[in-house]
Amino acid sequence: DAGVTQSPTHLIKTRGQQVTLRCSPKSGHDTVSWYQQALGQGPQFIFQYYEEEERQRGNFPDRFSGHQFPNYSSELNVNALLLGDSALYLCASSPLQGVGELFFGEGSRLTVL
Amino acid sequence: SQKIEQNSEALNIQEGKTATLTCNYTNYSPAYLQWYRQDPGRGPVFLLLIRENEKEKRKERLKVTFDTTLKQSLFHITASQPADSATYLCALHSNSGYALNFGKGTSLLVTP
């Protein structure tokens, strides 16, 4: 049973560019949450998707957007990249509409130059 | 505003000793609290969940306590091993119920 998978694992972009990160949840899970983790910090909640809708959003600008597909996979898009967007982006899924423990992927490491 | 605070300094202990990590929170009304382990460059891994009506929960060498009056959880690792070295994260659901918010984490180093 595959766990949460994320792609790409590493990527380098320049300021002003756009990036799309992808996530496949664990089999049987219907809820996907995205987190940003800067070096030395805890994961910061970006948003959560359930039934293809953004259900809750954290304190992130509109440059951060997402999508959930009918097969529950999800994408995170970041536009107009800033140096401060450099971080580990984590996807997490859960089987209980987002309540309870989360299962995390290994993350996508984004570096903005 | 809602806050989750964990020991900001790294915790260094000797193998075989008990490690105790602290998580304090403000402006949360949690039905339960979670602990995760994170190794460098990897995603967090769930360890334990404790409910508000549970004072203590154990799993192998791990023990978690949850005091909703003090607004504090303690995470203990007994008979610690070098393989326990990692960052440990405390997490609570936001009052809206969906977002799981994390503390900054405490780095634990167990030396032989």
JSON list of C-alpha atoms in Angstrom, two decimals:
[
{"chain": "A", "resi": 1, "resn": "ASP", "atom": "CA", "xyz": [0.00, 0.00, 0.00]},
{"chain": "A", "resi": 2, "resn": "ALA", "atom": "CA", "xyz": [1.71, 3.18, -1.18]},
{"chain": "A", "resi": 3, "resn": "GLY", "atom": "CA", "xyz": [1.77, 6.02, 1.26]},
{"chain": "A", "resi": 4, "resn": "VAL", "atom": "CA", "xyz": [1.53, 9.69, 0.37]},
{"chain": "A", "resi": 5, "resn": "THR", "atom": "CA", "xyz": [3.66, 10.48, -2.65]},
{"chain": "A", "resi": 6, "resn": "GLN", "atom": "CA", "xyz": [4.86, 13.91, -3.69]},
{"chain": "A", "resi": 7, "resn": "SER", "atom": "CA", "xyz": [6.62, 15.22, -6.77]},
{"chain": "A", "resi": 8, "resn": "PRO", "atom": "CA", "xyz": [9.04, 16.63, -7.56]},
{"chain": "A", "resi": 9, "resn": "THR", "atom": "CA", "xyz": [11.32, 15.95, -4.60]},
{"chain": "A", "resi": 10, "resn": "HIS", "atom": "CA", "xyz": [13.58, 18.91, -5.30]},
{"chain": "A", "resi": 11, "resn": "LEU", "atom": "CA", "xyz": [13.31, 21.91, -7.58]},
{"chain": "A", "resi": 12, "resn": "ILE", "atom": "CA", "xyz": [15.00, 25.24, -8.12]},
{"chain": "A", "resi": 13, "resn": "LYS", "atom": "CA", "xyz": [13.18, 28.30, -9.43]},
{"chain": "A", "resi": 14, "resn": "THR", "atom": "CA", "xyz": [13.96, 31.97, -9.80]},
{"chain": "A", "resi": 15, "resn": "ARG", "atom": "CA", "xyz": [12.06, 34.90, -8.36]},
{"chain": "A", "resi": 16, "resn": "GLY", "atom": "CA", "xyz": [8.86, 35.71, -10.21]},
{"chain": "A", "resi": 17, "resn": "GLN", "atom": "CA", "xyz": [8.41, 32.22, -11.63]},
{"chain": "A", "resi": 18, "resn": "GLN", "atom": "CA", "xyz": [5.52, 29.88, -10.92]},
{"chain": "A", "resi": 19, "resn": "VAL", "atom": "CA", "xyz": [5.66, 26.36, -9.50]},
{"chain": "A", "resi": 20, "resn": "THR", "atom": "CA", "xyz": [3.27, 23.41, -9.30]},
{"chain": "A", "resi": 21, "resn": "LEU", "atom": "CA", "xyz": [3.72, 20.66, -6.73]},
{"chain": "A", "resi": 22, "resn": "ARG", "atom": "CA", "xyz": [1.80, 17.40, -6.83]},
{"chain": "A", "resi": 23, "resn": "CYS", "atom": "CA", "xyz": [0.52, 14.99, -4.22]},
{"chain": "A", "resi": 24, "resn": "SER", "atom": "CA", "xyz": [-1.15, 11.58, -4.30]},
{"chain": "A", "resi": 25, "resn": "PRO", "atom": "CA", "xyz": [-2.80, 10.70, -1.00]},
{"chain": "A", "resi": 26, "resn": "LYS", "atom": "CA", "xyz": [-2.62, 7.37, 0.74]},
{"chain": "A", "resi": 27, "resn": "SER", "atom": "CA", "xyz": [-5.10, 4.87, -0.64]},
{"chain": "A", "resi": 28, "resn": "GLY", "atom": "CA", "xyz": [-8.52, 5.33, 0.94]},
{"chain": "A", "resi": 29, "resn": "HIS", "atom": "CA", "xyz": [-7.87, 8.89, 2.09]},
{"chain": "A", "resi": 30, "resn": "ASP", "atom": "CA", "xyz": [-10.13, 11.68, 0.87]},
{"chain": "A", "resi": 31, "resn": "THR", "atom": "CA", "xyz": [-8.65, 14.77, 2.52]},
{"chain": "A", "resi": 32, "resn": "VAL", "atom": "CA", "xyz": [-5.41, 16.51, 1.57]},
{"chain": "A", "resi": 33, "resn": "SER", "atom": "CA", "xyz": [-3.65, 19.26, 3.50]},
{"chain": "A", "resi": 34, "resn": "TRP", "atom": "CA", "xyz": [-0.63, 21.27, 2.41]},
{"chain": "A", "resi": 35, "resn": "TYR", "atom": "CA", "xyz": [2.04, 22.67, 4.70]},
{"chain": "A", "resi": 36, "resn": "GLN", "atom": "CA", "xyz": [5.08, 24.92, 4.29]},
{"chain": "A", "resi": 37, "resn": "GLN", "atom": "CA", "xyz": [8.06, 24.22, 6.52]},
{"chain": "A", "resi": 38, "resn": "ALA", "atom": "CA", "xyz": [10.93, 26.70, 6.62]},
{"chain": "A", "resi": 39, "resn": "LEU", "atom": "CA", "xyz": [14.26, 25.60, 8.02]},
{"chain": "A", "resi": 40, "resn": "GLY", "atom": "CA", "xyz": [14.13, 25.24, 11.80]},
{"chain": "A", "resi": 41, "resn": "GLN", "atom": "CA", "xyz": [10.38, 25.86, 11.96]},
{"chain": "A", "resi": 42, "resn": "GLY", "atom": "CA", "xyz": [7.34, 23.67, 12.39]},
{"chain": "A", "resi": 43, "resn": "PRO", "atom": "CA", "xyz": [5.02, 22.96, 9.45]},
{"chain": "A", "resi": 44, "resn": "GLN", "atom": "CA", "xyz": [2.69, 25.89, 8.71]},
{"chain": "A", "resi": 45, "resn": "PHE", "atom": "CA", "xyz": [-0.79, 25.07, 7.44]},
{"chain": "A", "resi": 46, "resn": "ILE", "atom": "CA", "xyz": [-1.49, 26.42, 3.95]},
{"chain": "A", "resi": 47, "resn": "PHE", "atom": "CA", "xyz": [-4.89, 24.89, 3.12]},
{"chain": "A", "resi": 48, "resn": "GLN", "atom": "CA", "xyz": [-6.95, 21.74, 3.15]},
{"chain": "A", "resi": 49, "resn": "TYR", "atom": "CA", "xyz": [-8.98, 20.16, 0.37]},
{"chain": "A", "resi": 50, "resn": "TYR", "atom": "CA", "xyz": [-11.95, 17.87, 0.75]},
{"chain": "A", "resi": 51, "resn": "GLU", "atom": "CA", "xyz": [-14.41, 16.84, -1.96]},
{"chain": "A", "resi": 52, "resn": "GLU", "atom": "CA", "xyz": [-12.49, 18.99, -4.44]},
{"chain": "A", "resi": 53, "resn": "GLU", "atom": "CA", "xyz": [-13.13, 22.15, -2.43]},
{"chain": "A", "resi": 54, "resn": "GLU", "atom": "CA", "xyz": [-10.79, 24.27, -0.33]},
{"chain": "A", "resi": 55, "resn": "ARG", "atom": "CA", "xyz": [-12.24, 23.75, 3.11]},
{"chain": "A", "resi": 56, "resn": "GLN", "atom": "CA", "xyz": [-9.91, 25.84, 5.23]},
{"chain": "A", "resi": 57, "resn": "ARG", "atom": "CA", "xyz": [-7.04, 28.19, 4.49]},
{"chain": "A", "resi": 58, "resn": "GLY", "atom": "CA", "xyz": [-4.16, 29.32, 6.64]},
{"chain": "A", "resi": 59, "resn": "ASN", "atom": "CA", "xyz": [-2.49, 32.71, 6.67]},
{"chain": "A", "resi": 60, "resn": "PHE", "atom": "CA", "xyz": [-1.01, 32.58, 3.17]},
{"chain": "A", "resi": 61, "resn": "PRO", "atom": "CA", "xyz": [-1.44, 35.08, 0.31]},
{"chain": "A", "resi": 62, "resn": "ASP", "atom": "CA", "xyz": [-3.50, 34.42, -2.78]},
{"chain": "A", "resi": 63, "resn": "ARG", "atom": "CA", "xyz": [-0.29, 33.57, -4.65]},
{"chain": "A", "resi": 64, "resn": "PHE", "atom": "CA", "xyz": [-0.77, 30.15, -3.08]},
{"chain": "A", "resi": 65, "resn": "SER", "atom": "CA", "xyz": [-3.57, 28.20, -4.70]},
{"chain": "A", "resi": 66, "resn": "GLY", "atom": "CA", "xyz": [-4.53, 24.59, -4.99]},
{"chain": "A", "resi": 67, "resn": "HIS", "atom": "CA", "xyz": [-6.73, 22.00, -6.54]},
{"chain": "A", "resi": 68, "resn": "GLN", "atom": "CA", "xyz": [-8.06, 18.58, -5.69]},
{"chain": "A", "resi": 69, "resn": "PHE", "atom": "CA", "xyz": [-9.02, 16.12, -8.41]},
{"chain": "A", "resi": 70, "resn": "PRO", "atom": "CA", "xyz": [-11.81, 13.52, -8.39]},
{"chain": "A", "resi": 71, "resn": "ASN", "atom": "CA", "xyz": [-9.24, 10.81, -7.57]},
{"chain": "A", "resi": 72, "resn": "TYR", "atom": "CA", "xyz": [-8.33, 12.85, -4.42]},
{"chain": "A", "resi": 73, "resn": "SER", "atom": "CA", "xyz": [-4.87, 13.80, -5.70]},
{"chain": "A", "resi": 74, "resn": "SER", "atom": "CA", "xyz": [-3.94, 17.44, -5.27]},
{"chain": "A", "resi": 75, "resn": "GLU", "atom": "CA", "xyz": [-1.76, 20.22, -6.62]},
{"chain": "A", "resi": 76, "resn": "LEU", "atom": "CA", "xyz": [-0.26, 23.25, -4.92]},
{"chain": "A", "resi": 77, "resn": "ASN", "atom": "CA", "xyz": [0.52, 26.23, -7.14]},
{"chain": "A", "resi": 78, "resn": "VAL", "atom": "CA", "xyz": [2.62, 29.20, -6.11]},
{"chain": "A", "resi": 79, "resn": "ASN", "atom": "CA", "xyz": [2.80, 32.23, -8.39]},
{"chain": "A", "resi": 80, "resn": "ALA", "atom": "CA", "xyz": [5.25, 35.12, -8.46]},
{"chain": "A", "resi": 81, "resn": "LEU", "atom": "CA", "xyz": [7.79, 33.28, -6.35]},
{"chain": "A", "resi": 82, "resn": "LEU", "atom": "CA", "xyz": [9.69, 35.17, -3.67]},
{"chain": "A", "resi": 83, "resn": "LEU", "atom": "CA", "xyz": [12.96, 34.23, -2.01]},
{"chain": "A", "resi": 84, "resn": "GLY", "atom": "CA", "xyz": [10.98, 33.65, 1.19]},
{"chain": "A", "resi": 85, "resn": "ASP", "atom": "CA", "xyz": [8.99, 30.89, -0.48]},
{"chain": "A", "resi": 86, "resn": "SER", "atom": "CA", "xyz": [12.04, 28.64, -0.26]},
{"chain": "A", "resi": 87, "resn": "ALA", "atom": "CA", "xyz": [10.95, 25.79, 2.02]},
{"chain": "A", "resi": 88, "resn": "LEU", "atom": "CA", "xyz": [9.96, 22.17, 2.29]},
{"chain": "A", "resi": 89, "resn": "TYR", "atom": "CA", "xyz": [6.38, 21.77, 1.09]},
{"chain": "A", "resi": 90, "resn": "LEU", "atom": "CA", "xyz": [4.58, 18.89, 2.73]},
{"chain": "A", "resi": 91, "resn": "CYS", "atom": "CA", "xyz": [1.39, 17.16, 1.68]},
{"chain": "A", "resi": 92, "resn": "ALA", "atom": "CA", "xyz": [-0.61, 15.19, 4.22]},
{"chain": "A", "resi": 93, "resn": "SER", "atom": "CA", "xyz": [-3.68, 13.01, 3.82]},
{"chain": "A", "resi": 94, "resn": "SER", "atom": "CA", "xyz": [-6.20, 11.56, 6.23]},
{"chain": "A", "resi": 95, "resn": "PRO", "atom": "CA", "xyz": [-9.14, 9.17, 6.04]},
{"chain": "A", "resi": 96, "resn": "LEU", "atom": "CA", "xyz": [-11.54, 10.94, 8.36]},
{"chain": "A", "resi": 97, "resn": "GLN", "atom": "CA", "xyz": [-12.42, 14.16, 6.59]},
{"chain": "A", "resi": 98, "resn": "GLY", "atom": "CA", "xyz": [-9.29, 15.75, 7.98]},
{"chain": "A", "resi": 99, "resn": "VAL", "atom": "CA", "xyz": [-9.83, 14.93, 11.64]},
{"chain": "A", "resi": 100, "resn": "GLY", "atom": "CA", "xyz": [-7.30, 12.80, 13.46]},
{"chain": "A", "resi": 101, "resn": "GLU", "atom": "CA", "xyz": [-3.78, 11.79, 12.55]},
{"chain": "A", "resi": 102, "resn": "LEU", "atom": "CA", "xyz": [-2.20, 12.92, 9.33]},
{"chain": "A", "resi": 103, "resn": "PHE", "atom": "CA", "xyz": [-0.03, 10.85, 7.00]},
{"chain": "A", "resi": 104, "resn": "PHE", "atom": "CA", "xyz": [2.73, 12.95, 5.44]},
{"chain": "A", "resi": 105, "resn": "GLY", "atom": "CA", "xyz": [4.68, 12.60, 2.24]},
{"chain": "A", "resi": 106, "resn": "GLU", "atom": "CA", "xyz": [8.41, 13.22, 2.14]},
{"chain": "A", "resi": 107, "resn": "GLY", "atom": "CA", "xyz": [7.94, 16.70, 0.79]},
{"chain": "A", "resi": 108, "resn": "SER", "atom": "CA", "xyz": [9.07, 18.83, -2.12]},
{"chain": "A", "resi": 109, "resn": "ARG", "atom": "CA", "xyz": [12.12, 20.97, -1.40]},
{"chain": "A", "resi": 110, "resn": "LEU", "atom": "CA", "xyz": [11.74, 24.30, -3.24]},
{"chain": "A", "resi": 111, "resn": "THR", "atom": "CA", "xyz": [14.66, 26.68, -3.58]},
{"chain": "A", "resi": 112, "resn": "VAL", "atom": "CA", "xyz": [13.99, 30.14, -5.00]},
{"chain": "A", "resi": 113, "resn": "LEU", "atom": "CA", "xyz": [17.02, 32.03, -6.28]},
{"chain": "B", "resi": 1, "resn": "SER", "atom": "CA", "xyz": [-4.07, 34.30, 18.89]},
{"chain": "B", "resi": 2, "resn": "GLN", "atom": "CA", "xyz": [-3.58, 30.57, 19.10]},
{"chain": "B", "resi": 3, "resn": "LYS", "atom": "CA", "xyz": [-0.09, 29.44, 20.10]},
{"chain": "B", "resi": 4, "resn": "ILE", "atom": "CA", "xyz": [1.69, 26.14, 20.51]},
{"chain": "B", "resi": 5, "resn": "GLU", "atom": "CA", "xyz": [5.01, 26.43, 22.34]},
{"chain": "B", "resi": 6, "resn": "GLN", "atom": "CA", "xyz": [7.68, 23.76, 22.62]},
{"chain": "B", "resi": 7, "resn": "ASN", "atom": "CA", "xyz": [11.14, 23.81, 24.22]},
{"chain": "B", "resi": 8, "resn": "SER", "atom": "CA", "xyz": [13.06, 26.08, 21.89]},
{"chain": "B", "resi": 9, "resn": "GLU", "atom": "CA", "xyz": [16.44, 24.70, 22.84]},
{"chain": "B", "resi": 10, "resn": "ALA", "atom": "CA", "xyz": [17.68, 21.31, 21.74]},
{"chain": "B", "resi": 11, "resn": "LEU", "atom": "CA", "xyz": [17.59, 18.57, 24.33]},
{"chain": "B", "resi": 12, "resn": "ASN", "atom": "CA", "xyz": [20.76, 16.50, 24.72]},
{"chain": "B", "resi": 13, "resn": "ILE", "atom": "CA", "xyz": [20.59, 13.37, 26.86]},
{"chain": "B", "resi": 14, "resn": "GLN", "atom": "CA", "xyz": [22.60, 10.25, 27.44]},
{"chain": "B", "resi": 15, "resn": "GLU", "atom": "CA", "xyz": [21.50, 6.89, 26.12]},
{"chain": "B", "resi": 16, "resn": "GLY", "atom": "CA", "xyz": [19.34, 5.01, 28.61]},
{"chain": "B", "resi": 17, "resn": "LYS", "atom": "CA", "xyz": [17.96, 8.13, 30.28]},
{"chain": "B", "resi": 18, "resn": "THR", "atom": "CA", "xyz": [14.39, 9.43, 30.01]},
{"chain": "B", "resi": 19, "resn": "ALA", "atom": "CA", "xyz": [13.76, 12.36, 27.69]},
{"chain": "B", "resi": 20, "resn": "THR", "atom": "CA", "xyz": [10.91, 14.71, 28.59]},
{"chain": "B", "resi": 21, "resn": "LEU", "atom": "CA", "xyz": [9.59, 17.21, 26.06]},
{"chain": "B", "resi": 22, "resn": "THR", "atom": "CA", "xyz": [7.04, 19.92, 26.83]},
{"chain": "B", "resi": 23, "resn": "CYS", "atom": "CA", "xyz": [4.19, 21.36, 24.78]},
{"chain": "B", "resi": 24, "resn": "ASN", "atom": "CA", "xyz": [2.20, 24.34, 26.05]},
{"chain": "B", "resi": 25, "resn": "TYR", "atom": "CA", "xyz": [-0.73, 25.90, 24.22]},
{"chain": "B", "resi": 26, "resn": "THR", "atom": "CA", "xyz": [-2.92, 28.99, 24.45]},
{"chain": "B", "resi": 27, "resn": "ASN", "atom": "CA", "xyz": [-6.33, 29.83, 23.02]},
{"chain": "B", "resi": 28, "resn": "TYR", "atom": "CA", "xyz": [-7.06, 26.27, 21.97]},
{"chain": "B", "resi": 29, "resn": "SER", "atom": "CA", "xyz": [-9.94, 24.12, 23.16]},
{"chain": "B", "resi": 30, "resn": "PRO", "atom": "CA", "xyz": [-8.57, 20.78, 22.00]},
{"chain": "B", "resi": 31, "resn": "ALA", "atom": "CA", "xyz": [-10.51, 17.55, 22.01]},
{"chain": "B", "resi": 32, "resn": "TYR", "atom": "CA", "xyz": [-7.16, 15.81, 21.52]},
{"chain": "B", "resi": 33, "resn": "LEU", "atom": "CA", "xyz": [-3.46, 16.47, 21.02]},
{"chain": "B", "resi": 34, "resn": "GLN", "atom": "CA", "xyz": [-0.97, 14.71, 18.78]},
{"chain": "B", "resi": 35, "resn": "TRP", "atom": "CA", "xyz": [2.78, 14.11, 18.74]},
{"chain": "B", "resi": 36, "resn": "TYR", "atom": "CA", "xyz": [4.85, 13.53, 15.61]},
{"chain": "B", "resi": 37, "resn": "ARG", "atom": "CA", "xyz": [8.47, 12.66, 14.93]},
{"chain": "B", "resi": 38, "resn": "GLN", "atom": "CA", "xyz": [10.42, 14.29, 12.09]},
{"chain": "B", "resi": 39, "resn": "ASP", "atom": "CA", "xyz": [13.82, 13.26, 10.80]},
{"chain": "B", "resi": 40, "resn": "PRO", "atom": "CA", "xyz": [15.93, 15.79, 8.84]},
{"chain": "B", "resi": 41, "resn": "GLY", "atom": "CA", "xyz": [14.60, 16.39, 5.33]},
{"chain": "B", "resi": 42, "resn": "ARG", "atom": "CA", "xyz": [11.67, 14.01, 5.77]},
{"chain": "B", "resi": 43, "resn": "GLY", "atom": "CA", "xyz": [7.96, 14.34, 6.47]},
{"chain": "B", "resi": 44, "resn": "PRO", "atom": "CA", "xyz": [6.59, 14.08, 10.03]},
{"chain": "B", "resi": 45, "resn": "VAL", "atom": "CA", "xyz": [5.47, 10.66, 11.24]},
{"chain": "B", "resi": 46, "resn": "PHE", "atom": "CA", "xyz": [2.55, 10.27, 13.64]},
{"chain": "B", "resi": 47, "resn": "LEU", "atom": "CA", "xyz": [3.41, 8.82, 17.05]},
{"chain": "B", "resi": 48, "resn": "LEU", "atom": "CA", "xyz": [0.55, 9.25, 19.51]},
{"chain": "B", "resi": 49, "resn": "LEU", "atom": "CA", "xyz": [-2.84, 10.89, 19.94]},
{"chain": "B", "resi": 50, "resn": "ILE", "atom": "CA", "xyz": [-4.25, 11.63, 23.39]},
{"chain": "B", "resi": 51, "resn": "ARG", "atom": "CA", "xyz": [-7.83, 12.74, 24.03]},
{"chain": "B", "resi": 52, "resn": "GLU", "atom": "CA", "xyz": [-8.91, 15.39, 26.51]},
{"chain": "B", "resi": 53, "resn": "ASN", "atom": "CA", "xyz": [-10.44, 12.80, 28.82]},
{"chain": "B", "resi": 54, "resn": "GLU", "atom": "CA", "xyz": [-7.23, 10.73, 28.89]},
{"chain": "B", "resi": 55, "resn": "LYS", "atom": "CA", "xyz": [-4.64, 11.81, 31.42]},
{"chain": "B", "resi": 56, "resn": "GLU", "atom": "CA", "xyz": [-1.93, 9.52, 30.11]},
{"chain": "B", "resi": 57, "resn": "LYS", "atom": "CA", "xyz": [-1.26, 7.30, 27.12]},
{"chain": "B", "resi": 58, "resn": "ARG", "atom": "CA", "xyz": [1.56, 4.84, 26.49]},
{"chain": "B", "resi": 59, "resn": "LYS", "atom": "CA", "xyz": [3.02, 3.15, 23.43]},
{"chain": "B", "resi": 60, "resn": "GLU", "atom": "CA", "xyz": [6.09, 1.00, 23.95]},
{"chain": "B", "resi": 61, "resn": "ARG", "atom": "CA", "xyz": [8.77, 3.36, 25.37]},
{"chain": "B", "resi": 62, "resn": "LEU", "atom": "CA", "xyz": [6.65, 6.46, 24.75]},
{"chain": "B", "resi": 63, "resn": "LYS", "atom": "CA", "xyz": [4.35, 8.12, 27.29]},
{"chain": "B", "resi": 64, "resn": "VAL", "atom": "CA", "xyz": [2.23, 11.22, 26.80]},
{"chain": "B", "resi": 65, "resn": "THR", "atom": "CA", "xyz": [0.31, 13.19, 29.40]},
{"chain": "B", "resi": 66, "resn": "PHE", "atom": "CA", "xyz": [-2.33, 15.81, 28.72]},
{"chain": "B", "resi": 67, "resn": "ASP", "atom": "CA", "xyz": [-3.44, 18.39, 31.28]},
{"chain": "B", "resi": 68, "resn": "THR", "atom": "CA", "xyz": [-6.20, 20.60, 29.89]},
{"chain": "B", "resi": 69, "resn": "THR", "atom": "CA", "xyz": [-6.17, 22.72, 33.06]},
{"chain": "B", "resi": 70, "resn": "LEU", "atom": "CA", "xyz": [-2.49, 23.56, 32.73]},
{"chain": "B", "resi": 71, "resn": "LYS", "atom": "CA", "xyz": [-2.86, 23.57, 28.93]},
{"chain": "B", "resi": 72, "resn": "GLN", "atom": "CA", "xyz": [0.18, 21.37, 28.68]},
{"chain": "B", "resi": 73, "resn": "SER", "atom": "CA", "xyz": [1.30, 18.01, 27.32]},
{"chain": "B", "resi": 74, "resn": "LEU", "atom": "CA", "xyz": [4.45, 16.16, 28.31]},
{"chain": "B", "resi": 75, "resn": "PHE", "atom": "CA", "xyz": [6.09, 13.62, 26.01]},
{"chain": "B", "resi": 76, "resn": "HIS", "atom": "CA", "xyz": [8.43, 11.07, 27.58]},
{"chain": "B", "resi": 77, "resn": "ILE", "atom": "CA", "xyz": [10.80, 8.62, 25.92]},
{"chain": "B", "resi": 78, "resn": "THR", "atom": "CA", "xyz": [12.11, 6.08, 28.43]},
{"chain": "B", "resi": 79, "resn": "ALA", "atom": "CA", "xyz": [15.36, 4.12, 27.98]},
{"chain": "B", "resi": 80, "resn": "SER", "atom": "CA", "xyz": [16.29, 6.49, 25.15]},
{"chain": "B", "resi": 81, "resn": "GLN", "atom": "CA", "xyz": [18.45, 5.29, 22.27]},
{"chain": "B", "resi": 82, "resn": "PRO", "atom": "CA", "xyz": [20.55, 7.16, 19.70]},
{"chain": "B", "resi": 83, "resn": "ALA", "atom": "CA", "xyz": [17.90, 6.14, 17.11]},
{"chain": "B", "resi": 84, "resn": "ASP", "atom": "CA", "xyz": [15.43, 8.33, 19.01]},
{"chain": "B", "resi": 85, "resn": "SER", "atom": "CA", "xyz": [17.38, 11.41, 17.92]},
{"chain": "B", "resi": 86, "resn": "ALA", "atom": "CA", "xyz": [14.97, 13.53, 15.87]},
{"chain": "B", "resi": 87, "resn": "THR", "atom": "CA", "xyz": [12.70, 16.56, 16.11]},
{"chain": "B", "resi": 88, "resn": "TYR", "atom": "CA", "xyz": [9.44, 16.00, 17.94]},
{"chain": "B", "resi": 89, "resn": "LEU", "atom": "CA", "xyz": [6.39, 18.07, 17.04]},
{"chain": "B", "resi": 90, "resn": "CYS", "atom": "CA", "xyz": [3.28, 18.75, 19.09]},
{"chain": "B", "resi": 91, "resn": "ALA", "atom": "CA", "xyz": [0.07, 19.38, 17.13]},
{"chain": "B", "resi": 92, "resn": "LEU", "atom": "CA", "xyz": [-3.46, 20.61, 17.83]},
{"chain": "B", "resi": 93, "resn": "HIS", "atom": "CA", "xyz": [-6.47, 21.08, 15.62]},
{"chain": "B", "resi": 94, "resn": "SER", "atom": "CA", "xyz": [-7.57, 24.68, 15.20]},
{"chain": "B", "resi": 95, "resn": "ASN", "atom": "CA", "xyz": [-10.80, 25.61, 16.93]},
{"chain": "B", "resi": 96, "resn": "SER", "atom": "CA", "xyz": [-12.52, 25.44, 13.53]},
{"chain": "B", "resi": 97, "resn": "GLY", "atom": "CA", "xyz": [-11.64, 21.77, 13.54]},
{"chain": "B", "resi": 98, "resn": "TYR", "atom": "CA", "xyz": [-9.89, 21.20, 10.23]},
{"chain": "B", "resi": 99, "resn": "ALA", "atom": "CA", "xyz": [-6.39, 22.65, 10.23]},
{"chain": "B", "resi": 100, "resn": "LEU", "atom": "CA", "xyz": [-3.82, 20.72, 12.30]},
{"chain": "B", "resi": 101, "resn": "ASN", "atom": "CA", "xyz": [-1.40, 23.30, 13.70]},
{"chain": "B", "resi": 102, "resn": "PHE", "atom": "CA", "xyz": [2.12, 22.38, 14.76]},
{"chain": "B", "resi": 103, "resn": "GLY", "atom": "CA", "xyz": [4.57, 23.74, 17.26]},
{"chain": "B", "resi": 104, "resn": "LYS", "atom": "CA", "xyz": [8.10, 24.61, 16.24]},
{"chain": "B", "resi": 105, "resn": "GLY", "atom": "CA", "xyz": [9.34, 21.25, 17.49]},
{"chain": "B", "resi": 106, "resn": "THR", "atom": "CA", "xyz": [12.04, 20.20, 19.93]},
{"chain": "B", "resi": 107, "resn": "SER", "atom": "CA", "xyz": [15.24, 18.66, 18.67]},
{"chain": "B", "resi": 108, "resn": "LEU", "atom": "CA", "xyz": [16.35, 15.65, 20.71]},
{"chain": "B", "resi": 109, "resn": "LEU", "atom": "CA", "xyz": [19.89, 14.27, 20.56]},
{"chain": "B", "resi": 110, "resn": "VAL", "atom": "CA", "xyz": [20.63, 11.02, 22.35]},
{"chain": "B", "resi": 111, "resn": "THR", "atom": "CA", "xyz": [24.33, 10.29, 22.72]},
{"chain": "B", "resi": 112, "resn": "PRO", "atom": "CA", "xyz": [25.85, 6.86, 23.44]}
]
